[in-house]
Amino acid sequence: MNLWTLQNEGINTVQQQAVDGFNDAGGPQITLTTYLNDPYKSALQTAVGSPNSPDIFYNWGGGNLRGYVEAGQVTDLTGALDARPEIKDRFLPQVLNGGTIDGKVYGIPMQGVQPLSMFYNKEVFAKAGIAEFPTTWQGFLDTVDKLKAAGVQPIALAGAQSWTEMMYPEMLLDRVGGTETFQAIADGEPGAWRDPAVVRAMTMVQDLVDHGAFGTNYAAVDYDNQASQALLTSGRAGMELMGSWQVTSLNDNFPDFLDAGKLGWAPFPAVEGGKGDPRNVVGNPSNFYSVSRSSADAPAATDFLLTRMTSPEYVQGMIDKGQVPGLTGLDQQVKQGRFADFNTFTYEQTKNAPTFTQSWDQALPAAEAQTMLTNLAKVFNKELTPQQFVEAMDTASR
Amino acid sequence: MSAATSRAGRPGFVWVAPALAFFALFALVPMVVVVFLSFTAYDGLNPPQWVGLDNWARLGADPLFAESLWLSFGLTAASWVLQTAVALPLGVWLARRGRTRAILAAIFFVPLLMSSAAIAVLWGTLLDPNFGLAGVLGPLVGIADGNVIGNSRFAFAAVVLVIGWQYMPFHTLLYQAAARAIPVQLYDAARVDGAGRWRTFVSITVPQLRDTIITSGVLIVVGSMTTFEVVLILTEGGPGTATRILPLHMYLTGFRSFDMGYASALAVVLLVLGTALSLLIARVTGYRKMASQREGL
């Protein structure tokens, strides 16, 4: 059997160990193949359903997985999970939800949870006279003003890639309109983009832009070459909204910053009067493994996923690499290692979140996601008004 | 000599067969397939479904198509003017012998050795507004915050310059070689007639380089119409859609939105445009006639 996954040196070792353990049992043998991100997406798109289809494939859940499910290419794992409640109950429901399409489970979480959080430079905050990270939107706007008054760009934004810009409206929409607003959009309900909460969230984004919260040259700042992280760590900017991978990435590129204890983190603030629960998180619930319909031995592939993705060795291996799996009962395990504090924060935040909304670009069908990213960049550059954004997305979603 | 060997020495069909087979397999077949796909809805996952002229009708309604088409024309025109204006005089200057020129030539040709991806990543770092060169030089030219690739007015110029930086050495090389082939007698005769440097350049060098100007022009036009990797890495078509040239629009539609049918229609447009433009240049300039410019020499 073939298993396709993304190339990632640290994680691939853990995955290989899981495969080796399974193969040693003497049953069907699994071969691990790794791909780079962009080539993988097109390779998978054309391979699934063809004779070259992998048996088990890595995916992003949500709209990405939905395409394969609707083409009838993915094995329904609901029955297999229900038959083993002791395993099913280990998955955090809000994480497993990312691999669930129309009430049926098609993807098993296989990697750490990646909720978005605010990361800030404690030193900059102290100099600006800000004692604690704000928990309300009004407090957040005051913080932006204080940082500006201290001569610092309040927020680092890698706007050359619009997925970093997307994080603001997706958090704000959840806070303002509640999780169900975007859920309706992701479900493709007609007119869902027209919810007034979308205009409200986009208006709040443009208010931040007008306020100079992101400085002026954010559209030229790249995330992949660590330009926005350099702003944060050098003290030229105060904070950055990013997924939980930010900490391992900062550790790789700016270890001194972490050693000096300057990195702070906090949940995205609550919005006064908003419908959303401020404990809700947004981001990548996990990545998933799915079993293709054409697999010669779907039961064995399913067995591999259920037993190995929850095995103590796999979970510990993932935690050692800075990944926090979306499973229950890890409270003690996450309290160890270099990232103990942050991993505990991530784990608690995810576990206690009533909902875990998937990143918009992964929850939406590919074409709609691309249009959304382009239009969002235009909202940030003031080329589209919030109302025009809504009109454009309403058209694109039909 | 026997009849058999003399026939074998003549160019026959068998001689072109390998080249023809390659051309058919890697150029003609994909072209036919892409034309077919342009009449289908195809996401790579489900089998292509015949939709007739739907994709072609969408071209008219897609505002991004019109925008990307104009951006591609703009990029082509700007690249041609910029690259020719720099490469021609530079090539002519480098054509003459001398140690300084040889050393400078070696430096000028460095971009030729770099891959497009490396060039785009390099310039992306240089154009970072906070930590790159753009933050230092920007204020000197009136861009106070160094925001070049994030500004819809300047991003396009940045793309033209980076692509120019990449390809100018190649065209300089063409002009250098061509300038060296100009017979020295022409210059001697001109000097006897009392022509100055400028006069010699305009009346002898440029006319003698006519074929090279056309060759280089066709390469620039076709290259600019189809270039995309530098733009993909440098701006990804942004900010917004300010640098979303036609090939990039095709790529993003096909490989990010997985709308292969419409992307194929865009590809056919590109194919036709590229071919038509190069044919047009050849016709307008009379390149086909291959008229000699050295009559009497």
XYZ file of C-alpha atoms in Angstrom:
695
model
C 0.000 0.000 0.000
C 1.145 3.528 -0.695
C 0.959 6.409 1.737
C 1.496 9.935 0.376
C 2.440 12.738 2.695
C 4.206 16.113 2.703
C 7.932 16.474 3.057
C 8.927 17.628 6.532
C 12.172 16.261 7.896
C 11.162 16.180 11.545
C 7.695 14.796 11.112
C 8.603 12.310 8.373
C 10.781 10.367 10.831
C 7.849 9.948 13.192
C 5.626 8.914 10.298
C 8.213 6.424 9.066
C 8.390 4.877 12.550
C 4.614 4.452 12.563
C 4.776 2.784 9.140
C 7.691 0.547 10.212
C 5.817 -0.529 13.320
C 2.797 -1.437 11.213
C 4.873 -3.283 8.612
C 6.721 -5.271 11.288
C 3.429 -6.844 12.271
C 3.715 -8.803 9.021
C 0.399 -7.803 7.473
C 0.012 -5.599 4.392
C 3.093 -3.446 3.831
C 2.926 0.344 3.578
C 5.385 2.498 1.609
C 5.787 6.151 2.571
C 6.236 8.708 -0.245
C 6.853 12.378 0.509
C 6.122 15.419 -1.666
C 6.707 19.171 -1.562
C 3.619 21.263 -0.873
C 2.719 22.752 -4.270
C 3.616 19.789 -6.500
C 1.750 17.546 -4.061
C -1.551 19.330 -4.551
C -1.523 18.887 -8.324
C -0.059 15.360 -8.162
C -2.785 14.267 -5.772
C -5.543 15.952 -7.752
C -4.712 13.909 -10.849
C -3.639 10.650 -9.152
C -6.655 10.016 -6.937
C -9.124 7.898 -8.879
C -6.463 6.805 -11.365
C -4.610 3.462 -11.227
C -1.701 5.341 -9.586
C -3.812 6.440 -6.661
C -2.227 6.229 -3.201
C -4.066 4.095 -0.642
C -3.680 6.664 2.109
C -3.239 10.359 1.341
C -2.446 13.475 3.299
C -4.974 16.288 2.940
C -6.162 19.510 4.515
C -9.714 18.469 5.355
C -12.534 20.923 4.653
C -13.130 22.062 1.073
C -9.979 20.303 -0.121
C -11.239 16.918 1.138
C -14.824 17.650 0.076
C -13.777 17.687 -3.587
C -12.427 14.142 -3.331
C -15.441 12.966 -1.332
C -17.904 14.376 -3.847
C -16.003 12.669 -6.663
C -16.633 9.410 -4.788
C -12.926 8.738 -4.214
C -12.713 8.556 -0.411
C -13.605 5.730 1.980
C -16.157 6.572 4.670
C -14.476 5.862 8.025
C -17.517 6.564 10.218
C -18.423 2.903 10.718
C -14.874 1.860 11.547
C -14.603 4.666 14.118
C -17.973 3.884 15.682
C -16.937 0.253 16.053
C -14.003 1.337 18.226
C -15.379 3.952 20.630
C -12.212 3.851 22.780
C -10.316 5.271 19.784
C -13.047 7.571 18.549
C -13.283 9.246 21.961
C -9.591 10.092 21.908
C -10.024 12.582 19.060
C -11.081 16.074 20.113
C -14.457 16.493 18.367
C -13.692 20.032 17.165
C -10.529 18.689 15.481
C -12.108 15.537 14.029
C -14.770 17.875 12.637
C -12.210 19.164 10.080
C -12.108 15.699 8.497
C -15.876 15.306 8.625
C -17.933 16.042 5.520
C -21.740 16.130 5.736
C -21.694 14.265 9.034
C -19.393 11.456 7.893
C -15.747 11.049 8.869
C -13.392 10.841 5.874
C -10.160 12.098 7.434
C -8.216 11.057 10.532
C -6.172 13.863 12.187
C -2.496 12.983 11.838
C -0.610 16.102 12.871
C -0.623 18.844 15.502
C -3.381 21.400 15.970
C -2.577 24.871 14.631
C -4.904 27.507 16.082
C -4.180 31.196 15.468
C -2.906 33.311 18.352
C -1.490 36.778 18.846
C 2.278 36.715 19.288
C 3.849 39.793 20.808
C 7.181 41.253 21.791
C 7.079 41.583 25.595
C 9.914 44.096 25.628
C 8.126 46.404 23.169
C 4.896 46.116 25.128
C 6.680 46.958 28.395
C 8.350 50.032 26.857
C 4.986 51.227 25.560
C 3.564 50.844 29.049
C 1.256 47.937 28.238
C 1.108 45.548 31.169
C -1.002 42.782 29.676
C -2.228 41.675 26.304
C -5.758 43.101 25.840
C -8.720 40.732 26.010
C -11.291 43.040 24.364
C -11.399 44.774 20.989
C -11.526 48.222 22.585
C -8.520 47.266 24.657
C -6.826 46.060 21.469
C -7.428 49.384 19.705
C -6.020 51.201 22.754
C -2.964 48.956 22.581
C -2.517 49.838 18.912
C -2.613 53.535 19.870
C -0.117 53.078 22.674
C 2.307 51.240 20.421
C 1.982 53.953 17.789
C 2.606 56.594 20.425
C 5.740 54.680 21.400
C 6.941 54.952 17.801
C 6.462 51.276 16.971
C 4.487 49.754 14.111
C 1.698 48.074 16.108
C 1.238 44.947 13.987
C 3.628 43.068 11.694
C 1.715 41.801 8.671
C 3.234 39.717 5.871
C 0.753 41.088 3.334
C 2.696 39.926 0.273
C 0.838 36.674 0.942
C -2.834 37.236 1.414
C -3.308 34.149 3.620
C -1.669 36.116 6.438
C -4.115 38.972 5.843
C -6.977 36.474 5.821
C -6.307 35.666 9.490
C -7.756 39.014 10.625
C -11.156 38.812 8.929
C -11.519 35.113 9.774
C -10.930 35.800 13.488
C -13.086 38.927 13.454
C -15.956 37.246 11.616
C -15.992 34.443 14.193
C -16.003 36.952 17.059
C -18.616 39.237 15.466
C -20.992 36.827 13.782
C -20.264 33.556 15.532
C -18.956 30.330 13.997
C -22.195 29.685 12.122
C -21.646 32.670 9.792
C -18.595 31.156 8.151
C -19.998 27.645 8.486
C -22.859 28.733 6.219
C -20.348 30.159 3.727
C -18.268 26.977 3.771
C -21.416 24.885 3.308
C -22.137 26.905 0.181
C -25.469 28.261 1.363
C -26.699 30.814 -1.193
C -26.199 34.406 -0.057
C -24.128 33.374 2.988
C -21.433 35.945 2.168
C -24.125 38.618 2.444
C -24.408 38.204 6.215
C -24.009 41.717 7.723
C -21.296 40.323 10.001
C -19.012 39.911 6.933
C -19.267 43.609 6.090
C -18.739 44.445 9.761
C -15.579 42.282 9.967
C -14.177 43.777 6.736
C -14.934 47.284 7.985
C -13.026 46.540 11.182
C -10.109 45.356 9.026
C -10.095 48.558 6.991
C -10.361 50.609 10.208
C -7.156 48.933 11.370
C -5.533 49.732 8.014
C -6.667 53.373 8.170
C -5.416 53.557 11.706
C -1.919 52.601 10.556
C -2.006 49.441 12.667
C -0.069 47.552 9.985
C 2.182 50.445 8.966
C 2.160 51.364 5.289
C 4.363 48.871 3.468
C 2.800 45.593 4.666
C 1.835 44.579 1.116
C 5.537 44.154 0.306
C 6.369 42.104 3.409
C 6.885 38.380 2.873
C 6.314 35.635 5.451
C 8.439 32.965 3.766
C 11.679 34.937 4.112
C 10.883 35.784 7.749
C 10.486 39.510 7.004
C 7.457 39.884 9.281
C 9.098 37.836 12.035
C 12.136 40.087 11.769
C 9.875 43.092 12.401
C 8.465 41.427 15.510
C 11.741 40.160 16.938
C 13.724 43.328 16.185
C 11.166 45.391 18.088
C 10.124 47.410 15.039
C 6.648 45.939 15.363
C 4.732 44.949 18.461
C 2.741 41.848 17.530
C 1.737 39.397 14.823
C -1.306 37.173 14.380
C -0.131 33.743 13.243
C -0.689 29.994 13.529
C 0.970 27.952 16.247
C 3.838 27.014 13.903
C 5.114 30.527 14.588
C 6.916 29.347 17.730
C 8.927 26.553 16.095
C 9.623 28.865 13.176
C 10.855 31.662 15.478
C 12.921 29.080 17.325
C 14.601 28.083 14.053
C 15.209 31.621 12.805
C 15.440 33.808 15.907
C 16.427 31.502 18.802
C 17.911 34.424 20.802
C 14.497 36.064 20.882
C 13.003 32.987 22.538
C 15.978 32.480 24.849
C 15.608 36.049 26.102
C 12.011 35.275 27.028
C 10.703 38.163 24.926
C 7.990 36.185 23.141
C 4.495 36.542 24.529
C 1.307 34.964 23.235
C -2.400 35.454 23.845
C -5.756 34.482 22.365
C -7.333 36.856 19.849
C -9.365 39.448 21.820
C -13.134 39.229 22.268
C -15.305 41.703 20.370
C -17.792 43.542 22.569
C -21.357 42.693 21.614
C -20.239 40.033 19.133
C -22.133 36.760 18.817
C -19.063 34.534 18.845
C -17.723 32.819 21.931
C -14.288 34.364 22.614
C -12.981 30.881 23.439
C -13.557 29.816 19.819
C -10.420 29.220 17.795
C -9.684 29.541 14.094
C -6.812 28.018 12.134
C -5.874 24.566 10.969
C -7.536 21.944 13.194
C -5.048 19.419 11.823
C -4.024 17.788 8.619
C -5.670 14.522 7.815
C -5.068 11.106 6.321
C -7.814 9.681 4.161
C -8.200 6.262 2.605
C -8.896 6.286 -1.119
C -11.927 4.373 -2.388
C -9.805 2.440 -4.874
C -7.457 1.073 -2.203
C -6.934 -2.669 -2.542
C -7.061 -3.084 1.224
C -9.122 -0.290 2.745
C -9.729 -2.160 6.038
C -5.985 -2.542 6.661
C -5.378 1.112 5.754
C -8.146 2.159 8.131
C -6.725 -0.028 10.864
C -3.328 1.606 10.373
C -4.825 5.079 10.793
C -6.956 4.257 13.832
C -4.277 2.429 15.777
C -1.083 4.213 14.744
C -2.271 7.829 14.799
C -3.330 7.406 18.426
C -0.425 5.215 19.559
C 1.670 6.530 22.480
C 4.912 6.439 20.415
C 3.405 8.460 17.547
C 1.867 11.027 19.901
C 5.095 11.442 21.876
C 7.091 11.647 18.635
C 4.841 14.449 17.410
C 5.044 16.353 20.697
C 8.843 16.076 20.601
C 8.758 17.796 17.200
C 6.664 20.651 18.590
C 3.311 19.318 17.350
C 0.360 19.017 19.706
C -2.015 16.321 18.419
C -5.741 16.993 18.778
C -6.320 14.124 21.206
C -7.697 13.914 24.708
C -5.584 13.109 27.760
C -2.339 14.855 26.777
C -2.377 17.369 29.664
C 0.784 15.972 31.244
C 2.643 15.120 28.048
C 2.468 18.665 26.633
C 4.031 20.095 29.800
C 7.499 18.892 28.832
C 10.278 20.040 26.559
C 11.437 23.368 25.161
C 7.963 24.453 24.100
C 6.172 23.227 27.237
C 4.527 26.571 28.055
C 3.361 27.268 24.559
C 2.260 23.689 23.885
C 0.212 23.743 27.075
C -1.382 27.037 25.987
C -2.181 25.604 22.540
C -3.539 22.379 23.969
C -5.736 24.076 26.584
C -6.955 26.635 24.060
C -7.945 23.931 21.565
C -9.448 21.580 24.136
C -11.585 24.316 25.685
C -12.693 25.853 22.412
C -16.393 25.261 21.679
C -15.581 25.407 17.942
C -12.465 25.212 15.782
C -13.113 26.987 12.492
C -10.906 25.943 9.619
C -8.850 28.556 7.730
C -10.980 30.024 4.976
C -8.586 29.138 2.173
C -8.765 25.473 3.174
C -12.420 25.298 4.066
C -13.609 26.733 0.741
C -13.516 25.009 -2.653
C -10.247 25.805 -4.480
C -11.617 28.322 -6.996
C -13.639 30.266 -4.423
C -10.653 30.261 -2.054
C -8.410 31.823 -4.732
C -10.942 34.536 -5.509
C -11.334 35.194 -1.790
C -7.568 35.610 -1.301
C -7.267 38.015 -4.248
C -10.236 40.085 -3.099
C -8.975 40.166 0.485
C -5.673 41.626 -0.676
C -7.715 44.322 -2.404
C -9.647 45.012 0.808
C -6.361 45.470 2.673
C -5.076 47.738 -0.115
C -8.319 49.738 -0.079
C -9.081 48.803 -3.682
C -12.369 47.181 -2.631
C -14.866 48.403 -0.055
C -16.325 45.837 2.380
C -19.561 45.981 0.402
C -17.763 45.361 -2.905
C -15.936 42.427 -1.324
C -19.259 40.902 -0.325
C -20.691 41.407 -3.830
C -17.625 39.851 -5.452
C -17.654 36.832 -3.145
C -21.372 36.366 -3.485
C -20.892 36.142 -7.257
C -17.893 33.831 -6.958
C -19.711 31.418 -4.659
C -22.587 30.813 -7.048
C 30.083 5.549 -55.069
C 27.109 3.223 -55.093
C 23.590 4.463 -55.583
C 22.595 3.376 -52.074
C 25.214 5.427 -50.243
C 24.632 8.521 -52.318
C 20.950 8.397 -51.487
C 21.759 7.968 -47.785
C 23.830 11.116 -47.898
C 20.878 13.209 -48.931
C 18.584 14.665 -46.277
C 15.493 12.482 -46.296
C 12.472 12.003 -44.103
C 14.319 9.595 -41.823
C 16.739 12.363 -40.918
C 14.066 14.595 -39.486
C 12.088 11.762 -37.912
C 13.645 11.976 -34.409
C 13.200 15.745 -34.260
C 9.679 15.466 -35.656
C 8.774 12.760 -33.148
C 9.983 14.913 -30.264
C 8.213 17.959 -31.600
C 4.987 16.009 -32.067
C 5.132 14.413 -28.645
C 6.106 17.461 -26.598
C 4.649 20.321 -28.640
C 1.908 19.253 -31.055
C 0.147 16.663 -28.902
C -0.061 18.954 -25.843
C -1.354 21.736 -28.115
C -4.120 19.512 -29.446
C -4.967 18.340 -25.920
C -5.088 21.891 -24.566
C -7.430 22.948 -27.374
C -9.651 19.966 -26.536
C -9.575 20.766 -22.802
C -10.598 24.349 -23.507
C -14.009 22.976 -24.500
C -14.412 21.012 -21.270
C -14.894 21.495 -17.551
C -11.974 19.676 -15.950
C -10.676 19.793 -12.370
C -8.061 17.051 -12.708
C -10.094 14.805 -10.418
C -13.269 14.096 -12.358
C -13.131 13.207 -16.056
C -13.311 16.236 -18.423
C -16.884 17.127 -19.345
C -17.728 18.665 -22.699
C -19.160 22.153 -22.156
C -18.904 23.519 -25.693
C -18.005 27.173 -25.877
C -18.665 27.933 -22.176
C -15.008 28.590 -21.337
C -14.613 30.788 -24.403
C -17.710 32.760 -23.478
C -16.243 33.294 -20.011
C -13.261 35.147 -21.494
C -15.471 38.091 -22.293
C -17.020 38.190 -18.827
C -13.789 37.733 -16.860
C -12.465 41.176 -15.868
C -9.185 39.541 -14.834
C -8.667 38.277 -18.390
C -8.831 41.763 -19.886
C -6.646 43.138 -17.110
C -4.061 40.368 -17.414
C -3.997 40.697 -21.190
C -3.209 44.422 -20.988
C -0.599 43.780 -18.313
C 1.065 41.222 -20.589
C 1.056 43.643 -23.528
C 2.441 46.338 -21.248
C 5.137 44.035 -19.934
C 6.072 43.043 -23.486
C 6.324 46.616 -24.735
C 8.208 47.851 -21.676
C 10.592 44.879 -21.769
C 11.311 45.387 -25.441
C 12.077 49.082 -25.051
C 14.121 48.688 -21.885
C 16.089 45.616 -22.855
C 16.870 46.833 -26.371
C 17.816 50.303 -25.173
C 20.341 48.824 -22.761
C 21.523 45.685 -24.570
C 22.210 47.228 -27.992
C 24.647 49.996 -26.964
C 26.160 47.801 -24.283
C 26.692 44.929 -26.722
C 28.278 47.260 -29.275
C 30.552 48.733 -26.625
C 31.585 45.289 -25.378
C 32.282 44.143 -28.937
C 35.549 46.000 -29.026
C 38.559 44.329 -27.474
C 40.152 45.364 -24.206
C 40.842 44.106 -20.709
C 38.360 46.436 -18.955
C 35.618 45.462 -21.345
C 36.356 41.762 -20.888
C 36.201 42.035 -17.115
C 33.001 44.069 -17.185
C 31.467 41.658 -19.690
C 32.121 38.758 -17.329
C 30.301 40.649 -14.564
C 27.393 41.730 -16.783
C 26.748 38.142 -17.827
C 26.387 36.775 -14.273
C 22.543 36.876 -14.298
C 22.680 34.445 -17.245
C 24.046 31.807 -14.904
C 21.240 32.130 -12.377
C 17.915 30.338 -12.486
C 14.745 32.414 -12.654
C 13.670 31.167 -9.239
C 16.961 32.239 -7.659
C 16.687 35.658 -9.302
C 13.142 36.142 -8.033
C 14.028 35.100 -4.483
C 17.108 37.349 -4.535
C 15.138 40.366 -5.700
C 12.324 39.581 -3.285
C 14.813 39.942 -0.437
C 16.389 43.083 -1.920
C 12.944 44.629 -2.311
C 11.884 43.974 1.288
C 10.764 47.408 2.482
C 12.075 47.097 6.039
C 15.310 45.164 5.824
C 16.149 45.200 2.112
C 17.690 47.671 -0.280
C 14.238 49.105 -1.050
C 14.068 50.558 2.457
C 17.430 52.298 1.960
C 17.112 53.490 -1.644
C 13.332 54.009 -1.642
C 13.397 57.271 0.333
C 16.004 58.680 -2.093
C 13.594 58.302 -5.012
C 10.459 59.419 -3.196
C 9.220 56.062 -1.898
C 9.486 56.903 1.786
C 8.402 53.544 3.171
C 10.284 51.416 0.643
C 6.994 49.916 -0.495
C 7.823 48.971 -4.084
C 6.385 45.507 -4.708
C 3.428 46.189 -2.410
C 2.351 49.297 -4.300
C 0.160 48.771 -7.339
C 1.886 51.624 -9.215
C 5.477 50.527 -8.622
C 5.113 46.741 -8.525
C 4.727 46.497 -12.301
C 7.835 48.616 -12.875
C 9.721 46.384 -10.432
C 8.676 43.304 -12.405
C 9.825 44.894 -15.696
C 13.175 45.815 -14.160
C 13.825 42.418 -12.571
C 12.927 40.555 -15.771
C 15.072 43.056 -17.676
C 17.969 42.462 -15.302
C 17.622 38.755 -15.958
C 17.491 38.831 -19.758
C 19.526 41.902 -20.745
C 22.831 39.982 -20.562
C 21.568 37.457 -23.082
C 20.566 40.151 -25.560
C 23.798 42.010 -24.897
C 25.597 38.831 -25.879
C 23.613 38.652 -29.137
C 24.497 42.259 -29.973
C 28.120 41.775 -28.993
C 28.508 38.828 -31.354
C 26.657 40.603 -34.159
C 28.642 43.820 -33.747
C 31.897 41.884 -33.968
C 30.772 40.507 -37.318
C 30.385 43.958 -38.875
C 33.191 44.329 -41.442
C 35.805 46.795 -40.273
C 36.085 48.249 -43.786
C 32.729 49.948 -43.313
C 34.051 51.850 -40.328
C 37.324 52.644 -42.111
C 35.431 54.043 -45.076
C 33.191 56.087 -42.821
C 36.167 57.539 -40.984
C 37.744 58.553 -44.294
C 34.476 60.279 -45.156
C 34.712 62.197 -41.874
C 31.901 60.514 -39.956
C 31.965 60.927 -36.172
C 31.156 58.275 -33.543
C 27.454 59.001 -33.393
C 27.127 59.098 -37.156
C 28.956 55.768 -37.496
C 26.722 54.205 -34.849
C 23.506 55.411 -36.478
C 24.475 54.902 -40.106
C 26.579 51.764 -39.931
C 26.253 49.850 -36.667
C 22.473 49.993 -36.254
C 21.617 49.126 -39.890
C 24.129 46.289 -39.805
C 22.495 44.973 -36.611
C 19.042 44.999 -38.192
C 18.597 41.226 -38.239
C 19.845 40.937 -34.671
C 17.446 43.659 -33.537
C 14.603 41.655 -35.050
C 15.789 38.321 -33.637
C 16.262 39.811 -30.183
C 12.898 41.587 -30.490
C 11.046 38.393 -31.353
C 12.697 36.599 -28.438
C 11.765 39.421 -26.054
C 8.174 39.574 -27.298
C 7.561 35.836 -27.120
C 9.491 35.573 -23.856
C 7.582 38.424 -22.200
C 4.215 37.102 -23.340
C 4.926 33.714 -21.750
C 7.179 34.574 -18.772
C 5.756 33.897 -15.362
C 8.047 32.274 -12.814
C 9.699 35.539 -11.727
C 6.310 37.197 -11.268
C 4.913 34.158 -9.450
C 7.708 34.191 -6.890
C 8.224 37.961 -6.646
C 4.654 39.279 -6.388
C 2.329 36.324 -7.051
C 0.418 38.739 -9.268
C -0.054 41.236 -6.466
C -0.632 43.565 -4.845
C -4.233 42.605 -5.572
C -4.070 41.869 -9.290
C -1.610 44.628 -10.251
C 0.963 42.261 -11.784
C -1.289 39.332 -12.704
C -0.049 38.856 -16.267
C -1.810 36.425 -18.594
C 0.463 33.364 -18.094
C 0.184 33.789 -14.320
C -3.591 34.128 -14.585
C -3.549 30.866 -16.540
C -1.351 29.138 -13.950
C -3.363 30.290 -10.941
C -6.628 29.332 -12.650
C -5.321 25.899 -13.574
C -3.156 24.867 -10.656
C -4.560 26.794 -7.706
C -8.252 26.974 -8.593
C -8.104 23.628 -10.459
C -10.215 25.091 -13.228
C -8.240 23.382 -15.993
C -10.870 23.923 -18.678
C -10.857 27.692 -18.466
C -7.096 27.709 -17.908
C -6.756 25.785 -21.195
C -8.769 28.454 -23.001
C -6.352 31.042 -21.588
C -3.442 28.879 -22.749
C -4.802 28.746 -26.289
C -5.145 32.546 -26.301
C -1.511 32.811 -25.188
C -0.361 30.371 -27.827
C -2.174 32.202 -30.614
C -1.032 35.629 -29.413
C 2.608 34.611 -29.073
C 2.698 33.047 -32.515
C 0.778 35.898 -34.142
C 3.027 38.551 -32.603
C 6.248 36.928 -33.737
C 4.853 36.356 -37.252
C 3.717 39.972 -37.334
C 7.166 41.244 -36.396
C 8.808 39.054 -39.019
C 6.396 40.284 -41.680
C 6.416 43.993 -40.835
C 10.199 44.097 -40.680
C 10.695 42.019 -43.829
C 12.885 39.634 -41.854
C 11.679 36.725 -43.962
C 13.277 38.144 -47.092
C 16.670 37.909 -45.433
C 17.861 40.792 -47.615
C 21.585 41.308 -47.499
C 22.924 44.454 -45.939
C 26.368 43.912 -47.264
C 25.863 44.393 -50.961
C 29.101 45.095 -52.675
C 31.301 43.849 -49.858
